Short mmCIF file of C-alpha atoms and ligand atoms in Angstrom, two decimals:
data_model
loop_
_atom_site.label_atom_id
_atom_site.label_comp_id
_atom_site.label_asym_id
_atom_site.label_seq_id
_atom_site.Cartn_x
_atom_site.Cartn_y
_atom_site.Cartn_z
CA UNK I 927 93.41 51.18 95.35
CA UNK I 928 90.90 52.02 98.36
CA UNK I 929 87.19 52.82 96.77
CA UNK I 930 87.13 56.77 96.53
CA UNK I 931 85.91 58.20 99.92
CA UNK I 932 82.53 59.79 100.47
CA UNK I 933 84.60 63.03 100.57
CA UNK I 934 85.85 62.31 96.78
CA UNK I 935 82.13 61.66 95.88
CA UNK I 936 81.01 64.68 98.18
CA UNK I 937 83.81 66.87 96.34
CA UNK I 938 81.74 66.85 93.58
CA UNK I 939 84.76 66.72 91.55
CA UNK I 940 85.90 63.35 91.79
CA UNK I 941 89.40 63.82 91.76
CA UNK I 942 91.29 60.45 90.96
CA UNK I 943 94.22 60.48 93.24
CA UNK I 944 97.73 59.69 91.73
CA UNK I 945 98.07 55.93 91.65
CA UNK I 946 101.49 55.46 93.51
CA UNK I 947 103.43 51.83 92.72
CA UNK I 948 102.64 50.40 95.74
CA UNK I 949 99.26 50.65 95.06
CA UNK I 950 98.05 53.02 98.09
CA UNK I 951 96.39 55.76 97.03
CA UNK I 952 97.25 59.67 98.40
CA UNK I 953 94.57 61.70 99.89
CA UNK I 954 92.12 63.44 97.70
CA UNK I 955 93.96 66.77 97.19
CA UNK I 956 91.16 69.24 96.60
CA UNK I 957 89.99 70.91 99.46
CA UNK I 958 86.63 70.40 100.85
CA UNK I 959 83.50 70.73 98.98
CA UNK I 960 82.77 74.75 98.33
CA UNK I 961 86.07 75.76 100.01
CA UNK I 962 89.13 76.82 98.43
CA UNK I 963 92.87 76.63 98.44
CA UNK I 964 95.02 80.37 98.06
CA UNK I 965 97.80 79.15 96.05
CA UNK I 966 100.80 82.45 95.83
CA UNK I 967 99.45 83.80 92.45
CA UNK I 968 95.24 83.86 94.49
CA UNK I 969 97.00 85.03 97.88
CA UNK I 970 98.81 87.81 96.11
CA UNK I 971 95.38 89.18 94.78
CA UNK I 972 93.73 88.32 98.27
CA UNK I 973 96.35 90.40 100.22
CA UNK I 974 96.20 93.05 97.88
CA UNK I 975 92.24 93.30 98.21
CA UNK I 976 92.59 92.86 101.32
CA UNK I 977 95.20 95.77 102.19
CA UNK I 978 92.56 98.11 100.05
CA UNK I 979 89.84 97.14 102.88
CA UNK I 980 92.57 97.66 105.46
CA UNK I 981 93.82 101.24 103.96
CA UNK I 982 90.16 102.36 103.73
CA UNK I 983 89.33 101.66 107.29
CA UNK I 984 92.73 103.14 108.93
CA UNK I 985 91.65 106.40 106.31
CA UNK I 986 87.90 106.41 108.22
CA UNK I 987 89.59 106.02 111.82
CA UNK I 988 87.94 102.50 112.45
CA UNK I 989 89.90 100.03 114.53
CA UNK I 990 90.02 96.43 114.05
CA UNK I 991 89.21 93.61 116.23
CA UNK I 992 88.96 89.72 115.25
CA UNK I 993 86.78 87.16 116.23
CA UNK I 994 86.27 83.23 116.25
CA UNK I 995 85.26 81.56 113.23
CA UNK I 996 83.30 79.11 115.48
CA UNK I 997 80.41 80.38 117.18
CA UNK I 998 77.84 79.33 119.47
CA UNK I 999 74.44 78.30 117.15
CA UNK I 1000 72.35 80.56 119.34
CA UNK I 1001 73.91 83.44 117.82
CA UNK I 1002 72.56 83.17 115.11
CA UNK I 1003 68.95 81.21 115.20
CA UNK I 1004 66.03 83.85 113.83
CA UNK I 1005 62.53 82.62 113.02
CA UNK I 1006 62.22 85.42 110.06
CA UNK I 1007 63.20 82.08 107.22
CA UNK I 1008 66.26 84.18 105.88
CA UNK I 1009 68.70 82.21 103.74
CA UNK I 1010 71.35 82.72 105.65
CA UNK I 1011 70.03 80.94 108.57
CA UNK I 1012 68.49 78.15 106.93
CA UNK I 1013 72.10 77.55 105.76
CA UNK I 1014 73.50 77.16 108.59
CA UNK I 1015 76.92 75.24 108.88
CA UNK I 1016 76.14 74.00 111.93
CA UNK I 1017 77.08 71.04 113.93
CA UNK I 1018 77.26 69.69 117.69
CA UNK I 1019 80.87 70.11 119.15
CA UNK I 1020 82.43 66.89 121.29
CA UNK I 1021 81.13 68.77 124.73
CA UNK I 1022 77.63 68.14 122.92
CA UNK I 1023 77.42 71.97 122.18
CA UNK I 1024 75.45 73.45 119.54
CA UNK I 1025 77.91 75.28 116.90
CA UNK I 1026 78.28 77.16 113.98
CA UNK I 1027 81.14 78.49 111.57
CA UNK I 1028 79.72 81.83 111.22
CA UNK I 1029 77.59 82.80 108.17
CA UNK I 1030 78.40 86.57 108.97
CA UNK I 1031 80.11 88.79 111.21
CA UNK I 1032 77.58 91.59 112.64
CA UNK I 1033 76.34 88.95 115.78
CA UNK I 1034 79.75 88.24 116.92
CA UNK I 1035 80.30 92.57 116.98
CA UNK I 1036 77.34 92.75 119.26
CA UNK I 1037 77.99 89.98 121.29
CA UNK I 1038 81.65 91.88 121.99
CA UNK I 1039 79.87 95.17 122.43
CA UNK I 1040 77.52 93.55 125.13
CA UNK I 1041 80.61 91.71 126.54
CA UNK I 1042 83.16 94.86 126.56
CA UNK I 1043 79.61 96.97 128.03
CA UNK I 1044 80.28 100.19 129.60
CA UNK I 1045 84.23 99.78 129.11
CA UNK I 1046 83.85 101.04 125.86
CA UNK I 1047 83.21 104.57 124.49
CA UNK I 1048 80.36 105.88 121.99
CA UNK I 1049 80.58 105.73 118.91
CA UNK I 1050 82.87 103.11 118.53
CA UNK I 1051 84.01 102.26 114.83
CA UNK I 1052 85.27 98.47 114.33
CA UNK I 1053 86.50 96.46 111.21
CA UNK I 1054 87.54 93.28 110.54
CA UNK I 1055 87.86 90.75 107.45
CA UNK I 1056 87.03 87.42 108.02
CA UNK I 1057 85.64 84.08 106.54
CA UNK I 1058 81.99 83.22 106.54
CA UNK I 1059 80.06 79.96 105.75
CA UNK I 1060 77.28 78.46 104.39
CA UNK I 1061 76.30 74.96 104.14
CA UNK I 1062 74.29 74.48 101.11
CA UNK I 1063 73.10 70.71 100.21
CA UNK I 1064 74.70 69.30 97.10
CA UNK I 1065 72.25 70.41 94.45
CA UNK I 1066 74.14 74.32 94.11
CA UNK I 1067 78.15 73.88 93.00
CA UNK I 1068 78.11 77.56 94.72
CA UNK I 1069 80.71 78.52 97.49
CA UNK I 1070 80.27 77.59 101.12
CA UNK I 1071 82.68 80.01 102.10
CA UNK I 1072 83.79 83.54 101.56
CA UNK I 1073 85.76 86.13 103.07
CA UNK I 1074 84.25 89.51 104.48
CA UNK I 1075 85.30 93.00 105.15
CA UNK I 1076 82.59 94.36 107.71
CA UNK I 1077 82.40 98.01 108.76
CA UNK I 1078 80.49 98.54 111.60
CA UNK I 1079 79.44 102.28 114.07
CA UNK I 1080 77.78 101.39 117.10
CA UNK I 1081 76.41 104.39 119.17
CA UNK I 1082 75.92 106.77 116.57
CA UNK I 1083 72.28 107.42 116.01
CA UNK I 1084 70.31 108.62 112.65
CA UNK I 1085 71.61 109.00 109.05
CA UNK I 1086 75.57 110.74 110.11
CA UNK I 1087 76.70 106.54 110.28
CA UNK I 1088 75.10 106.19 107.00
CA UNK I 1089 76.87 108.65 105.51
CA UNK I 1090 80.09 107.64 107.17
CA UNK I 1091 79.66 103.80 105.78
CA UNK I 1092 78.70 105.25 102.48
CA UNK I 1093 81.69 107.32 102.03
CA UNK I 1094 83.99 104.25 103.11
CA UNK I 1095 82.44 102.34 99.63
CA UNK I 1096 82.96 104.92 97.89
CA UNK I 1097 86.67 104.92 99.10
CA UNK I 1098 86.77 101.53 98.43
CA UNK I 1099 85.43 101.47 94.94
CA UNK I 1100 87.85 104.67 94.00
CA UNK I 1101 90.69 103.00 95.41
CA UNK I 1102 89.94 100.10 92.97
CA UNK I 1103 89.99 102.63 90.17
CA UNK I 1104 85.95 101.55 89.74
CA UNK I 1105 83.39 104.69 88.94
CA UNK I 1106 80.33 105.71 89.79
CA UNK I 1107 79.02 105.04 86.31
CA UNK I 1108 80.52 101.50 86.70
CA UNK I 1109 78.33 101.07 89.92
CA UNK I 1110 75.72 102.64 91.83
CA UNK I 1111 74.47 102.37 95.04
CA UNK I 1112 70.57 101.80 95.99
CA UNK I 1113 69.62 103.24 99.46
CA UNK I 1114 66.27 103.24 101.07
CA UNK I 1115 64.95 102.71 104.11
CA UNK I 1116 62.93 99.71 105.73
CA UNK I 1117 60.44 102.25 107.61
CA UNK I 1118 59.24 103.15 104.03
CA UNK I 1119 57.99 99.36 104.42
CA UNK I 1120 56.85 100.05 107.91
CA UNK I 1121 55.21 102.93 107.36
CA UNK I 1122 53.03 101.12 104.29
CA UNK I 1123 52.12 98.26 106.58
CA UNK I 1124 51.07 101.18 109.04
CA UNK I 1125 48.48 102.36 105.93
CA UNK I 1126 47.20 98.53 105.75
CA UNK I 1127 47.47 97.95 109.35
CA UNK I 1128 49.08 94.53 109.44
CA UNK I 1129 50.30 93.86 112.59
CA UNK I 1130 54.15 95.17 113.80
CA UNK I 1131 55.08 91.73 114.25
CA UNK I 1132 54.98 90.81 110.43
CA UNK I 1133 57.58 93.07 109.61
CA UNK I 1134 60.45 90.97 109.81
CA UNK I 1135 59.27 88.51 107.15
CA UNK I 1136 57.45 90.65 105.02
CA UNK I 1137 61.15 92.18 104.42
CA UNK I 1138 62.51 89.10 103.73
CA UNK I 1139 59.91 87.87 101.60
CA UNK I 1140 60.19 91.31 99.46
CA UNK I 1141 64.22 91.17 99.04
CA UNK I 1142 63.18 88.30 96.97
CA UNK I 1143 61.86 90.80 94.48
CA UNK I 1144 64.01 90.19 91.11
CA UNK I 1145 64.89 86.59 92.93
CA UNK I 1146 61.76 85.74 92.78
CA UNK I 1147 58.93 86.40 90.50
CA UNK I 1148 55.88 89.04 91.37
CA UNK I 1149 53.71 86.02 91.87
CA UNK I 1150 55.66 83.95 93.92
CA UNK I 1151 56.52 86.99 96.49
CA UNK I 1152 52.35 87.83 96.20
CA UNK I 1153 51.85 84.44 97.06
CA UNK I 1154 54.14 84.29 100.19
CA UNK I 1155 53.23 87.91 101.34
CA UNK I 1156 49.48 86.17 100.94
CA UNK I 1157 50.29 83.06 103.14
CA UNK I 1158 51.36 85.11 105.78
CA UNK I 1159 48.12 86.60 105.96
CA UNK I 1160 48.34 90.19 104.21
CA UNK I 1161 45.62 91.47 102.18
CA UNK I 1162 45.88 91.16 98.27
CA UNK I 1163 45.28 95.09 98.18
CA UNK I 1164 47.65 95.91 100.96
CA UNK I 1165 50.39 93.30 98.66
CA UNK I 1166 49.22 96.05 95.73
CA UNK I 1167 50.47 98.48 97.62
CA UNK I 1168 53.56 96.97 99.33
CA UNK I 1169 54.52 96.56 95.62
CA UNK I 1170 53.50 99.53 94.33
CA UNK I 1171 55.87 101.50 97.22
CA UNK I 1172 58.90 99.47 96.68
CA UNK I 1173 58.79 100.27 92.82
CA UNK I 1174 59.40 103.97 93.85
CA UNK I 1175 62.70 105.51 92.43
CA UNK I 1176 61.97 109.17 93.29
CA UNK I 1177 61.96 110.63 96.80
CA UNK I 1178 59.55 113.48 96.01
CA UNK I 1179 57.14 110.76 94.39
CA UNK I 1180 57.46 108.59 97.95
CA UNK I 1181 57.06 111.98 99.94
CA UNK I 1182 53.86 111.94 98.21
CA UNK I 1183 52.40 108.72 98.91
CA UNK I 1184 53.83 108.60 101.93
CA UNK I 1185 53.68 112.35 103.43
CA UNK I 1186 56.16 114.59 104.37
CA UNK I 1187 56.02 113.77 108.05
CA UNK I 1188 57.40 109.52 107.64
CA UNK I 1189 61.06 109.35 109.14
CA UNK I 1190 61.77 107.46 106.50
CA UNK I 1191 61.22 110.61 103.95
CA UNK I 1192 63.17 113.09 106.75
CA UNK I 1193 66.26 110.17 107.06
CA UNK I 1194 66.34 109.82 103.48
CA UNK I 1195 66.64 113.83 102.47
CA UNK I 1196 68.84 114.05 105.09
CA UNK I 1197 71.98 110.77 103.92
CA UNK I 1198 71.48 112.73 100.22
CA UNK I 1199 71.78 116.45 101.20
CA UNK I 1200 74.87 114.67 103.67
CA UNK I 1201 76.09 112.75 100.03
CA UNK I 1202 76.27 116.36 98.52
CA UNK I 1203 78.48 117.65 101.54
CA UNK I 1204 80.61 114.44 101.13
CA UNK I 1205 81.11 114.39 97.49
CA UNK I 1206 79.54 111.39 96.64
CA UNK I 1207 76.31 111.92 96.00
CA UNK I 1208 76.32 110.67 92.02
CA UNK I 1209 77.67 107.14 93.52
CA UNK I 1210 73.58 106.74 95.19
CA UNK I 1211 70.42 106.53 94.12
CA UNK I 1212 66.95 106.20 95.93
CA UNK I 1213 65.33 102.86 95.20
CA UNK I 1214 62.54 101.66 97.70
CA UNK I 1215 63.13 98.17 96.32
CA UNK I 1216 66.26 97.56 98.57
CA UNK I 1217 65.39 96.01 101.87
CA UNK I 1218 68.17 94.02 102.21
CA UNK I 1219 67.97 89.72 102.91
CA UNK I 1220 68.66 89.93 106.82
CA UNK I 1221 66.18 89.95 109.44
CA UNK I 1222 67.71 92.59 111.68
CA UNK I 1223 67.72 95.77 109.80
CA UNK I 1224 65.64 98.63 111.04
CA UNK I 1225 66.31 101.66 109.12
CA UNK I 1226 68.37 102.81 106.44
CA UNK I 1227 69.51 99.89 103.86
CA UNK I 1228 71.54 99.69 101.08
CA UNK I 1229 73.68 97.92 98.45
CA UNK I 1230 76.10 98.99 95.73
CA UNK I 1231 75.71 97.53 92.27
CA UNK I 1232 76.83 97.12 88.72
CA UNK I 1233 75.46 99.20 86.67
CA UNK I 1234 75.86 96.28 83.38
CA UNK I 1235 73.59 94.74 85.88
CA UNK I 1236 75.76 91.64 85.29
CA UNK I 1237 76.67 90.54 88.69
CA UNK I 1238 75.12 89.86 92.34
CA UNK I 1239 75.14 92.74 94.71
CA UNK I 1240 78.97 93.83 95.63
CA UNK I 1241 78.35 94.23 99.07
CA UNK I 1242 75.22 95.64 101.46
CA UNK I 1243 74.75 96.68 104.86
CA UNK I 1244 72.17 99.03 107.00
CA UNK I 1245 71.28 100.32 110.47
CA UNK I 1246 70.67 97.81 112.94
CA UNK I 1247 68.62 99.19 116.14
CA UNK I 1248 67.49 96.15 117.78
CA UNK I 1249 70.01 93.37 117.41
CA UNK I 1250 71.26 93.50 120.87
CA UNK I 1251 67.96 93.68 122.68
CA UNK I 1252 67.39 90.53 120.50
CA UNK I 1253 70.50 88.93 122.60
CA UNK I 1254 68.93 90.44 125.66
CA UNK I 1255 71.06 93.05 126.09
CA UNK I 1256 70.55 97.24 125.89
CA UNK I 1257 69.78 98.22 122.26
CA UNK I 1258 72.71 100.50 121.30
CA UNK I 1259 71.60 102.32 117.84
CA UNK I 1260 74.24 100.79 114.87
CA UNK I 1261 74.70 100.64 111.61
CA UNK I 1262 77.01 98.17 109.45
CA UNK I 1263 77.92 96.61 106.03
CA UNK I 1264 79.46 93.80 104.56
CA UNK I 1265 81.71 93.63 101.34
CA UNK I 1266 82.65 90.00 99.92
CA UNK I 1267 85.58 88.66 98.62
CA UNK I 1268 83.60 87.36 95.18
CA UNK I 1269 81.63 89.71 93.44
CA UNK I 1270 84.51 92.66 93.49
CA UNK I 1271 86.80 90.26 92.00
CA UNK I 1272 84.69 89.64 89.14
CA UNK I 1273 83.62 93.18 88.49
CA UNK I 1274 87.24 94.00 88.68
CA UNK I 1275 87.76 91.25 86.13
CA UNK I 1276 84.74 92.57 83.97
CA UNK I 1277 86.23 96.13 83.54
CA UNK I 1278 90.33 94.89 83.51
CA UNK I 1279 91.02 96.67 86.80
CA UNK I 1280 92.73 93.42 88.23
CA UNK I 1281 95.96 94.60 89.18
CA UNK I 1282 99.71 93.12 87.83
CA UNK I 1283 100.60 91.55 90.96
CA UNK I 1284 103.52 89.22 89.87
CA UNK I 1285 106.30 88.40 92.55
CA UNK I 1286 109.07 91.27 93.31
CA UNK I 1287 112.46 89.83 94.86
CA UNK I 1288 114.97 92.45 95.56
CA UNK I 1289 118.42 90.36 95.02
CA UNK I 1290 119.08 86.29 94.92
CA UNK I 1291 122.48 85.64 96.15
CA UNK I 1292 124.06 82.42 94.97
CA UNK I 1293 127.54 81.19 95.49
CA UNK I 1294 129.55 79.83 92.31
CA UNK I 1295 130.90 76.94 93.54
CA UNK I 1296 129.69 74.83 96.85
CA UNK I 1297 132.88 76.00 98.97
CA UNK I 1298 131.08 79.51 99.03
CA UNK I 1299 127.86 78.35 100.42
CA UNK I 1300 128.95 79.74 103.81
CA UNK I 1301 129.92 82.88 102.21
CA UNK I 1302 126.73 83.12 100.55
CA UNK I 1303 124.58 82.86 103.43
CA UNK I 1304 126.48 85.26 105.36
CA UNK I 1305 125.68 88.37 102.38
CA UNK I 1306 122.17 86.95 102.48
CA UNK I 1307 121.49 87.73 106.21
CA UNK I 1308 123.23 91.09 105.94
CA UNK I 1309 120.87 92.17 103.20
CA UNK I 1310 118.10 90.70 104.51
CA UNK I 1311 118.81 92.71 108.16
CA UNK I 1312 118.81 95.38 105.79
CA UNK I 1313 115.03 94.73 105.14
CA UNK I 1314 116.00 93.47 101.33
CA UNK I 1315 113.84 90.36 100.30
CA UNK I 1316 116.85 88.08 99.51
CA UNK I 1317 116.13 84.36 97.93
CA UNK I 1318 119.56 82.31 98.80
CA UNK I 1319 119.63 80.28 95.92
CA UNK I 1320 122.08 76.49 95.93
CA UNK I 1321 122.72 73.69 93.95
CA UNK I 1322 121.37 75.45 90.67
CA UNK I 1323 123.30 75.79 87.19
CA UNK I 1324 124.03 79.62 86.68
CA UNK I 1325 121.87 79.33 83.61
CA UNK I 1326 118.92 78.38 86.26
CA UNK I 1327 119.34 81.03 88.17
CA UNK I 1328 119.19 83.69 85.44
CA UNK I 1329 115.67 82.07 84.30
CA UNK I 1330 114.86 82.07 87.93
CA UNK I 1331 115.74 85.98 88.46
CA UNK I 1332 113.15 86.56 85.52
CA UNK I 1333 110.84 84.31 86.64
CA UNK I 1334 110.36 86.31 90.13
CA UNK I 1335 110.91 89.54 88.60
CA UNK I 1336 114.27 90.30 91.32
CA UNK I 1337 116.13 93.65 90.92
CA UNK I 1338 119.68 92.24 91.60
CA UNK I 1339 121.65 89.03 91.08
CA UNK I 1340 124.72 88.52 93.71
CA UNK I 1341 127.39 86.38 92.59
CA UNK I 1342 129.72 85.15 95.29
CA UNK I 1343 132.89 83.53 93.33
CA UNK I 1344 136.01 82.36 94.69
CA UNK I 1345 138.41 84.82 93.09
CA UNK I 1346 136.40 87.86 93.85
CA UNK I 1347 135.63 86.34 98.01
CA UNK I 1348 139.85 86.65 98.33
CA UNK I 1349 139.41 90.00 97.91
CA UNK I 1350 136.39 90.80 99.72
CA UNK I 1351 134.22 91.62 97.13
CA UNK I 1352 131.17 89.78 95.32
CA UNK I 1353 129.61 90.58 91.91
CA UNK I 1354 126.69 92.62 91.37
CA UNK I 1355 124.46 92.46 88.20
CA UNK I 1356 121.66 94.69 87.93
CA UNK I 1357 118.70 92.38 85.84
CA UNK I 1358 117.63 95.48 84.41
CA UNK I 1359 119.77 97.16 82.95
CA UNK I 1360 122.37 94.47 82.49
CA UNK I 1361 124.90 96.52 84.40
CA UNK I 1362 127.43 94.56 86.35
CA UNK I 1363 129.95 95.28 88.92
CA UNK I 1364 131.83 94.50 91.96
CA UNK I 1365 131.18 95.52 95.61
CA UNK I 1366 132.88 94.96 98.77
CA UNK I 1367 131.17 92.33 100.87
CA UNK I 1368 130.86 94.23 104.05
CA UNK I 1369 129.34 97.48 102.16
CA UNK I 1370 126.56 96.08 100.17
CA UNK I 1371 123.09 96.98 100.34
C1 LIG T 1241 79.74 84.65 95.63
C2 LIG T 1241 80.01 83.97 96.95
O1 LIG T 1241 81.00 83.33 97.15
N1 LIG T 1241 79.04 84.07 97.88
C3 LIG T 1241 79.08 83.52 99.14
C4 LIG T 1241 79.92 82.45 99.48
N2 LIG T 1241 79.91 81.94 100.71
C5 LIG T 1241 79.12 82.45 101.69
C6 LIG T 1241 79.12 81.93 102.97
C7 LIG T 1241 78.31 82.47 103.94
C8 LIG T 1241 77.47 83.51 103.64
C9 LIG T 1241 77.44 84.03 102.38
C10 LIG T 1241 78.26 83.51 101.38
C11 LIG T 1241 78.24 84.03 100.10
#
């Protein structure tokens, strides 16, 4: 047998292939490292997850559009030392261009807002789901790839796309049959941040990383985040206070540190007096600790979250004012989230919400004897014209074929025998209620 490939060692699960007689051996079959395989029974709960996203969007009038899961690198290099983009799964192409596969969606939505310019309309409202990587060196067994519903306004300034991406959550979680005392959501705002390096006067151009050194809180410990706020040249008393903000929970307690007059204070009254309007206001909660991991954010973040505080954040998005500028185009005002594929399943698995999602076939035809193959085939395509999901089944033992009706759950088994074909007619047998009976051929349905 060939020595196992660097892939079988990379897999990390080394997967001894099946040693055929003549002594070749197959190809490893697990997929690569971090990636996985839908099998029917995974796809199902995929495509049912997925159709939630879908419903929610069509119900909040956003349209879909699609893009590449390959992307040019420059997309996506920022000097703020987020994870994301140190984690780049990146790679030079054969034209000896610089690539990614995406680690998230929002970049390629701008760069098709910049391309489509002025042929579009504000505020435009776009979805899509799609797969996102990471390439993480060996030492973390954790994914390297997950799939994403995104949500995205451009063109609608202040807290009114907020609200809108809040409410489409909310949607989401209800749909799911998940409360608001299963999960909350944590909103603040990264000018509260802004406006308490304002107090210290550190310099505008720290902001970036000072955010994403502080969504590190409960990542990292106090120190470690004092530390790095410290090598970046803050003050220890102006990291006091940084601190001391972000533990905030009340808005009247932040109006009073901060003033009445921050536009962080006036955007945040504003999204909860909106929540009360909407309905949803017992879903959020101020919590100045949320800034959110990614460099671009500008105003408005937040994140919903178990309340068992058992599992990662479920998803997290914000307003986004200055990505395009940042790709040298006009800054159009936005505001976005992303939901993963991961951390819903598990929370759905945590509080028994995952739905039964076994296979439904209306009928399986099946001929009794070979000679009525043809026959066979010809009901199948006239039910299945129909719109009935027919599965033709041959060269099985009736008993077979009963198991097999139970197995994928089908409503109707269609018998085509000799005796009955004379006459025109085929045998019916309704699985559940063990009712049987005979129809002409050319009338069923
Ligand atoms: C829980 C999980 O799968 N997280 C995950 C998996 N893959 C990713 C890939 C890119 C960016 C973020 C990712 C996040």
């Amino acid at each position: 047998a060939s020595a196992p490939s660097s892939s079988t060692v990379e897999n990390g699960e080394p997967s001894s292939p099946v040693e055929p007689s003549d002594g070749a051996s197959v190809v490893d079959v697990n997929p690569p490292r971090g990636t996985r395989d839908f099998p029917p029974e995974d796809m199902r709960l995929r495509t049912w997850l997925f159709d939630q996203f879908r419903e929610v969007s069509r119900v909040m009038a956003f349209e879909e559009v699609d893009f590449p899961v390959l992307e040019s690198e420059a997309l996506f290099i920022r000097k703020a030392g987020e994870e994301i983009t140190q984690q780049l799964y990146n790679f030079e192409d054969k034209g000896g261009r610089r690539v990614v596969l995406r680690p998230e969606i929002t970049p390629s939505l701008a760069r098709l807002v910049i391309k489509q310019g002025k042929s579009v309309s504000l505020p435009l409202k776009w979805f899509t789901i799609g797969q996102c990587w990471r390439y993480e060196r060996m030492t973390r067994g954790r994914r390297r790839e997950h799939y994403q519903w995104n949500m995205d306004i451009f063109g609608m300034p202040k807290v009114r796309a907020e609200s809108e991406l809040l409410q489409a959550i909310i949607l989401l979680f209800e749909r799911l049959g998940i409360t608001s005392s299963d999960v909350g959501i944590r909103v603040s705002s990264r000018k509260v941040l802004q406006a308490v390096l304002n107090m210290y006067s550190i310099p505008e151009h720290l902001f970036t990383e000072v955010c994403v050194i502080v969504d590190k809180l409960g990542k990292l410990t106090r120190e470690e985040i004092e530390k790095k706020l410290v090598t970046i040249g803050l003050s220890s008393e102006a990291v006091l206070g940084i601190i001391e903000v972000l533990s905030l929970k009340s808005l009247p307690k932040l109006e009073e540190v901060l003033g009445s007059d921050v536009e962080a204070v006036a955007d945040l009254k504003k999204l909860f007096s909106f929540a009360e309007q909407y309905g949803y206001a017992d879903w959020i909660c101020f919590d100045a600790s949320v800034v959110r991991g990614l460099a671009y954010y500008t105003g408005i973040v937040f994140e919903a979250f178990d309340r068992d505080g058992k599992l990662r954040a479920i998803c997290g998005g914000g307003r986004y004012d200055r990505l395009l500028s940042t790709f040298g185009s006009e800054d159009i005002p936005a505001c976005g989230f992303g939901f993963g594929d991961a951390v819903i399943v598990e929370l759905l698995k945590e509080k028994g919400l995952l739905p039964d999602l076994s296979r439904q076939i209306d009928d399986i035809v099946f001929p009794l004897d070979e000679e009525l193959e043809g026959p066979a085939c010809s009901v199948a395509s006239s039910l299945r014209r129909q719109g009935r999901s027919v599965d033709l089944v041959e060269d099985k033992r009736l008993k077979w074929v009963f198991k097999h009706a139970e197995r994928i759950n089908a409503g109707r088994l269609i018998l085509v025998g000799k005796s009955e074909w004379e006459r025109g007619m085929v045998r019916v047998k309704i699985l559940s209620t063990r009712e049987e009976f005979e129809v002409k051929a050319g009338e069923l349905q």
